[in-house]
Amino acid sequence: MTTFCIITCTYNAEKELPRTLESVGGQSYGNVCHIIIDGASSDKTVALASAYADNNHSSHTVKVVSEKDNGLYDAMNKGIRLSEGDYILFLNAGDTFADRYTLERIATQISNIGGRELPAVIYGKTDIVDNDGNFLRHRRLQPPETLTWKSFLNGMLVCHQAFYARRDLAQDTPYDLSYRLSADVDWCIRIMKEAGKKGLALHNTHLTLCRYLEGGMSVKSHRASLIERFRIMKKHYGLFRTLLVHLWFIIRK
């Protein structure tokens, strides 16, 4: 059976974390490991995570680590190193699954695919919620029917939280810590490139996989994030193609 490792990175997230823990703990699917990587929070985050681990009545495995780190992507790399199972996915504090049957539906799809090799990536759609978890809208960028590493030339068409990477690929492809705000974009592209080299499929679930909390580092530092994303796109797609795409964005607006 397909196994999933959920990584949740936190820092002073006592207000947002409970609904993420409730969503993960309430998944109907049993083959789940949940790793919480905390950056030495000073509020009740660690207490909440520890109580969640101690009172875990599901068949899930829960691990909690709290120590200083060098930022979000360093924490994500720690989670990847500790991960187990077939796939890893990231749900940070405030993010949730679409519903309690999300992982069960994905596992059923994967079991019906057949073949010897698991897909390198499982992906789907995303909804945006507010600070209270209320639905705001569907994410503007939508996943293409067939995803490749070249798809992200047109923007991050699959949200990070709806991008499930095979664990072996993820552990061989850690986040590049030279990026402060958009390392997730670079990481997803590199994972898909590795999939292409190995001839591995990317599986479109056609499902809404997560409910993503509006905001985040890249939104709060929008200008710096755009500059960093331009650097990432130039690295993967070349300067000329990157300039052409950005020119088209400007004309379209």
Coordinates of C-alpha atoms in Angstrom, one line a residue, residues 21-153:
L21 CA -3.1 18.7 13.2
E22 CA -6.9 18.0 13.2
S23 CA -6.9 17.6 9.4
V24 CA -3.9 15.2 9.3
G25 CA -5.1 13.3 12.4
G26 CA -8.5 12.9 10.8
Q27 CA -7.4 11.4 7.6
S28 CA -9.2 8.1 6.9
Y29 CA -6.1 6.6 5.4
G30 CA -3.8 4.8 7.8
N31 CA -0.4 4.6 6.2
V32 CA 0.8 8.0 7.3
C33 CA 3.8 9.5 9.0
H34 CA 3.5 13.0 10.3
I35 CA 6.8 14.9 11.0
I36 CA 6.6 18.3 12.7
I37 CA 9.7 20.4 12.5
D38 CA 9.6 23.4 14.8
G39 CA 12.1 26.2 14.9
A40 CA 12.3 26.5 18.7
S41 CA 9.0 28.3 19.1
S42 CA 8.5 30.5 22.2
D43 CA 4.7 30.1 22.3
K44 CA 2.5 27.0 22.7
T45 CA 3.4 25.5 19.4
V46 CA 5.6 22.7 20.7
A47 CA 3.2 21.9 23.5
L48 CA 0.4 21.5 21.0
A49 CA 2.5 19.3 18.7
S50 CA 3.7 17.2 21.6
A51 CA 0.2 16.7 23.0
Y52 CA -0.9 15.7 19.4
A53 CA 1.8 13.1 19.3
D54 CA 1.1 11.8 22.8
N55 CA -2.6 11.5 22.3
N56 CA -2.4 10.1 18.8
H57 CA -5.2 7.5 18.6
S58 CA -4.9 6.9 14.8
S59 CA -2.6 4.4 13.1
H60 CA -0.4 7.4 12.1
T61 CA 3.2 7.7 13.2
V62 CA 4.0 11.2 14.6
K63 CA 7.5 12.7 15.2
V64 CA 8.1 16.1 16.7
V65 CA 11.5 17.9 16.5
S66 CA 12.0 21.4 18.0
E67 CA 15.4 23.2 17.6
K68 CA 16.8 26.3 16.0
D69 CA 17.1 26.3 12.3
N70 CA 18.3 28.5 9.4
G71 CA 14.8 29.3 8.1
L72 CA 11.9 27.5 6.5
Y73 CA 13.7 25.7 3.8
D74 CA 16.4 24.4 6.2
A75 CA 13.5 23.1 8.3
M76 CA 12.0 21.4 5.2
N77 CA 15.3 19.7 4.4
K78 CA 15.4 18.4 8.0
G79 CA 11.9 16.9 7.4
I80 CA 13.0 15.3 4.2
R81 CA 16.0 13.7 5.9
L82 CA 13.7 12.2 8.6
S83 CA 11.0 11.2 6.2
E84 CA 10.0 7.6 5.4
G85 CA 7.5 5.9 3.1
D86 CA 6.7 6.4 -0.6
Y87 CA 5.8 10.1 -0.9
I88 CA 6.4 13.3 1.0
L89 CA 4.2 16.3 1.1
F90 CA 4.3 19.6 2.9
L91 CA 1.4 21.0 5.0
N92 CA 2.5 23.9 7.1
A93 CA 0.7 25.5 10.0
G94 CA -2.8 26.6 8.8
D95 CA -2.9 24.4 5.7
T96 CA -5.2 21.4 5.6
F97 CA -6.2 18.6 3.3
A98 CA -9.3 19.2 1.2
D99 CA -11.2 16.6 3.3
R100 CA -10.7 13.6 5.4
Y101 CA -10.6 11.2 2.5
T102 CA -7.9 13.0 0.4
L103 CA -5.1 10.5 1.0
E104 CA -7.4 7.5 0.7
R105 CA -8.6 8.7 -2.8
I106 CA -5.0 9.3 -3.9
A107 CA -3.9 5.8 -2.7
T108 CA -6.8 4.2 -4.5
Q109 CA -5.8 6.0 -7.8
I110 CA -2.1 4.9 -7.4
S111 CA -3.1 1.3 -6.7
N112 CA -5.2 1.3 -9.9
I113 CA -2.4 2.6 -12.1
G114 CA -0.5 -0.6 -12.2
G115 CA 3.1 -0.9 -13.5
R116 CA 6.3 -1.5 -11.5
E117 CA 7.3 2.1 -10.9
L118 CA 5.4 4.6 -8.7
P119 CA 4.9 8.0 -10.3
A120 CA 7.6 10.5 -9.4
V121 CA 5.0 13.2 -8.6
I122 CA 1.4 13.2 -7.6
Y123 CA -0.3 16.5 -8.1
G124 CA -3.7 18.3 -8.0
K125 CA -5.6 21.5 -7.3
T126 CA -5.7 23.9 -4.4
D127 CA -8.2 26.1 -2.6
I128 CA -7.3 29.3 -0.7
V129 CA -8.6 29.9 2.8
D130 CA -8.5 32.8 5.3
N131 CA -7.0 32.8 8.8
D132 CA -10.1 31.1 10.2
G133 CA -10.0 28.3 7.6
N134 CA -12.9 29.7 5.6
F135 CA -12.9 29.2 1.8
L136 CA -12.0 32.3 -0.2
R137 CA -11.5 31.1 -3.8
H138 CA -9.9 28.5 -6.0
R139 CA -6.2 29.1 -6.7
R140 CA -5.9 31.3 -9.8
L141 CA -3.1 29.1 -11.4
Q142 CA -4.4 25.7 -12.2
P143 CA -2.4 22.5 -12.9
P144 CA -2.1 21.5 -16.5
E145 CA -3.6 18.2 -17.7
T146 CA 0.0 16.9 -18.3
L147 CA 2.7 18.4 -16.1
T148 CA 6.4 18.5 -17.0
W149 CA 9.3 20.6 -15.6
K150 CA 8.7 23.0 -18.5
S151 CA 5.2 23.8 -17.3
F152 CA 6.5 26.1 -14.6
L153 CA 7.8 28.5 -17.2

